[in-house]
Amino acid sequence: PLHRLDKDTTGILCFSRTLAGAQWFSQCLREKTVGKYYLGIVRGTMQTQRITTDDEGGKTMTQCYSIEYNKDIDASLILFKLITGKKHQIRKHAVSVGLPLAGDRKYHGGNPLPACKHYLLHAWRLYFPTSRPADIPACIEAPMFSEMEMCLNRYFSDWRKTAAAIIQ
């Protein structure tokens, strides 16, 4: 595996079949030329913002894009772009601005959304640089797991169109 996901985070996980591929991917991560986008649901209204913190592992940065707010459940769908990649980074950054992932008990998210068992955070898309090897696509997207798909369709109407427009 070339990177990891937190225990209840779903989505893309990359592997390499060769040492050269692993080295290329690691270099892209160091140079921040891979676009890593996650979808998550926070309690409250989060505005589009960049969150930067300093911790024991150094400086961490996450760009947060507000996709849609649902006042009936007091929750926002957020597109998170990782600038750096540290353990629990998105979860820590969300709680640092007072808007934890809904249902993230470790980071004070309280109760999950109705019909959901835990927090919803999905490694949705990876964009690779134009200088990628010929057999690497420009973008890969992980399909939603059933609980995430149900919540997105139930609580957020035009999320896919809005998220795609932000990434462009």
GROMACS .gro file of C-alpha atoms in nm:
model
  168
    1PRO     CA    1   0.000   0.000   0.000
    2LEU     CA    2   0.118   0.351  -0.084
    3HIS     CA    3  -0.085   0.533   0.183
    4ARG     CA    4  -0.350   0.454   0.444
    5LEU     CA    5  -0.703   0.547   0.548
    6ASP     CA    6  -0.838   0.586   0.899
    7LYS     CA    7  -1.039   0.291   1.032
    8ASP     CA    8  -1.389   0.412   0.939
    9THR     CA    9  -1.284   0.618   0.636
   10THR     CA   10  -1.376   0.464   0.303
   11GLY     CA   11  -1.259   0.517  -0.052
   12ILE     CA   12  -0.944   0.506  -0.261
   13LEU     CA   13  -0.641   0.317  -0.139
   14CYS     CA   14  -0.349   0.292  -0.381
   15PHE     CA   15  -0.106   0.004  -0.423
   16SER     CA   16   0.194  -0.034  -0.650
   17ARG     CA   17   0.301  -0.345  -0.837
   18THR     CA   18   0.659  -0.221  -0.876
   19LEU     CA   19   0.922  -0.040  -0.673
   20ALA     CA   20   0.950   0.224  -0.948
   21GLY     CA   21   0.575   0.290  -0.924
   22ALA     CA   22   0.592   0.322  -0.546
   23GLN     CA   23   0.884   0.563  -0.573
   24TRP     CA   24   0.701   0.773  -0.833
   25PHE     CA   25   0.388   0.793  -0.616
   26SER     CA   26   0.593   0.884  -0.306
   27GLN     CA   27   0.771   1.158  -0.500
   28CYS     CA   28   0.435   1.296  -0.616
   29LEU     CA   29   0.315   1.307  -0.256
   30ARG     CA   30   0.632   1.488  -0.144
   31GLU     CA   31   0.596   1.739  -0.427
   32LYS     CA   32   0.221   1.773  -0.361
   33THR     CA   33   0.133   1.700  -0.725
   34VAL     CA   34  -0.137   1.444  -0.643
   35GLY     CA   35  -0.477   1.598  -0.573
   36LYS     CA   36  -0.643   1.403  -0.289
   37TYR     CA   37  -1.012   1.487  -0.240
   38TYR     CA   38  -1.238   1.356   0.035
   39LEU     CA   39  -1.609   1.407   0.099
   40GLY     CA   40  -1.725   1.441   0.458
   41ILE     CA   41  -2.021   1.562   0.658
   42VAL     CA   42  -1.971   1.801   0.951
   43ARG     CA   43  -2.220   1.926   1.207
   44GLY     CA   44  -2.300   2.294   1.153
   45THR     CA   45  -2.213   2.536   0.874
   46MET     CA   46  -1.856   2.533   0.752
   47GLN     CA   47  -1.742   2.804   0.514
   48THR     CA   48  -1.485   2.744   0.241
   49GLN     CA   49  -1.149   2.787   0.412
   50ARG     CA   50  -0.794   2.658   0.448
   51ILE     CA   51  -0.714   2.506   0.785
   52THR     CA   52  -0.350   2.502   0.893
   53THR     CA   53  -0.221   2.365   1.222
   54ASP     CA   54   0.116   2.284   1.374
   55ASP     CA   55   0.145   1.961   1.568
   56GLU     CA   56   0.409   1.706   1.667
   57GLY     CA   57   0.440   1.593   1.303
   58GLY     CA   58   0.485   1.945   1.165
   59LYS     CA   59   0.253   2.176   0.975
   60THR     CA   60  -0.067   2.027   0.833
   61MET     CA   61  -0.296   2.188   0.574
   62THR     CA   62  -0.641   2.104   0.444
   63GLN     CA   63  -0.845   2.309   0.198
   64CYS     CA   64  -1.218   2.283   0.280
   65TYR     CA   65  -1.488   2.362   0.024
   66SER     CA   66  -1.847   2.396   0.138
   67ILE     CA   67  -2.068   2.196  -0.098
   68GLU     CA   68  -2.409   2.224   0.065
   69TYR     CA   69  -2.571   2.291   0.403
   70ASN     CA   70  -2.885   2.108   0.522
   71LYS     CA   71  -3.058   2.310   0.796
   72ASP     CA   72  -3.298   2.025   0.882
   73ILE     CA   73  -3.010   1.815   1.018
   74ASP     CA   74  -2.769   2.107   1.086
   75ALA     CA   75  -2.495   1.950   0.875
   76SER     CA   76  -2.273   2.053   0.585
   77LEU     CA   77  -2.126   1.842   0.309
   78ILE     CA   78  -1.761   1.939   0.267
   79LEU     CA   79  -1.508   1.862  -0.003
   80PHE     CA   80  -1.170   1.833   0.168
   81LYS     CA   81  -0.850   1.866  -0.036
   82LEU     CA   82  -0.548   1.737   0.151
   83ILE     CA   83  -0.243   1.957   0.105
   84THR     CA   84  -0.043   1.747   0.353
   85GLY     CA   85  -0.134   1.400   0.473
   86LYS     CA   86  -0.107   1.320   0.843
   87LYS     CA   87  -0.291   1.069   1.058
   88HIS     CA   88  -0.650   1.181   1.131
   89GLN     CA   89  -0.576   1.515   0.961
   90ILE     CA   90  -0.924   1.591   0.828
   91ARG     CA   91  -1.090   1.479   1.150
   92LYS     CA   92  -0.855   1.694   1.361
   93HIS     CA   93  -0.890   1.997   1.134
   94ALA     CA   94  -1.269   1.980   1.134
   95VAL     CA   95  -1.285   1.973   1.513
   96SER     CA   96  -1.020   2.250   1.537
   97VAL     CA   97  -1.270   2.494   1.381
   98GLY     CA   98  -1.555   2.367   1.600
   99LEU     CA   99  -1.722   2.158   1.329
  100PRO     CA  100  -1.644   1.790   1.385
  101LEU     CA  101  -1.746   1.518   1.144
  102ALA     CA  102  -2.099   1.409   1.232
  103GLY     CA  103  -2.074   1.092   1.438
  104ASP     CA  104  -1.697   1.107   1.496
  105ARG     CA  105  -1.693   1.002   1.860
  106LYS     CA  106  -1.313   1.020   1.890
  107TYR     CA  107  -1.313   1.385   1.784
  108HIS     CA  108  -1.634   1.501   1.957
  109GLY     CA  109  -1.874   1.464   1.666
  110GLY     CA  110  -2.161   1.345   1.881
  111ASN     CA  111  -2.440   1.147   1.725
  112PRO     CA  112  -2.411   1.036   1.364
  113LEU     CA  113  -2.664   1.143   1.104
  114PRO     CA  114  -2.999   0.963   1.112
  115ALA     CA  115  -2.967   0.612   0.963
  116CYS     CA  116  -2.585   0.627   0.984
  117LYS     CA  117  -2.369   0.419   1.217
  118HIS     CA  118  -2.055   0.636   1.233
  119TYR     CA  119  -1.888   0.936   1.076
  120LEU     CA  120  -1.892   0.967   0.698
  121LEU     CA  121  -1.558   1.045   0.535
  122HIS     CA  122  -1.479   0.911   0.190
  123ALA     CA  123  -1.154   0.932  -0.008
  124TRP     CA  124  -1.339   1.021  -0.326
  125ARG     CA  125  -1.095   1.125  -0.601
  126LEU     CA  126  -0.724   1.125  -0.678
  127TYR     CA  127  -0.583   1.343  -0.955
  128PHE     CA  128  -0.241   1.261  -1.093
  129PRO     CA  129   0.005   1.506  -1.256
  130THR     CA  130   0.030   1.535  -1.634
  131SER     CA  131   0.382   1.390  -1.611
  132ARG     CA  132   0.241   1.054  -1.495
  133PRO     CA  133   0.338   0.718  -1.649
  134ALA     CA  134   0.132   0.618  -1.953
  135ASP     CA  135  -0.067   0.349  -1.769
  136ILE     CA  136  -0.181   0.585  -1.490
  137PRO     CA  137  -0.512   0.765  -1.553
  138ALA     CA  138  -0.550   1.139  -1.493
  139CYS     CA  139  -0.808   1.074  -1.220
  140ILE     CA  140  -0.951   0.784  -1.026
  141GLU     CA  141  -1.276   0.792  -0.830
  142ALA     CA  142  -1.396   0.552  -0.562
  143PRO     CA  143  -1.766   0.465  -0.570
  144MET     CA  144  -1.960   0.548  -0.256
  145PHE     CA  145  -2.039   0.275  -0.008
  146SER     CA  146  -2.413   0.228   0.045
  147GLU     CA  147  -2.445   0.426   0.371
  148MET     CA  148  -2.262   0.727   0.228
  149GLU     CA  149  -2.456   0.716  -0.099
  150MET     CA  150  -2.786   0.699   0.091
  151CYS     CA  151  -2.697   0.998   0.313
  152LEU     CA  152  -2.572   1.210   0.023
  153ASN     CA  153  -2.884   1.144  -0.183
  154ARG     CA  154  -3.115   1.195   0.115
  155TYR     CA  155  -2.967   1.514   0.260
  156PHE     CA  156  -2.773   1.688  -0.019
  157SER     CA  157  -2.940   1.730  -0.358
  158ASP     CA  158  -2.681   1.856  -0.609
  159TRP     CA  159  -2.360   1.753  -0.436
  160ARG     CA  160  -2.194   1.576  -0.731
  161LYS     CA  161  -2.237   1.868  -0.973
  162THR     CA  162  -2.117   2.123  -0.716
  163ALA     CA  163  -1.815   1.914  -0.608
  164ALA     CA  164  -1.710   1.854  -0.969
  165ALA     CA  165  -1.737   2.228  -1.045
  166ILE     CA  166  -1.509   2.312  -0.750
  167ILE     CA  167  -1.241   2.068  -0.858
  168GLN     CA  168  -1.234   2.199  -1.217
   0.00000   0.00000   0.00000
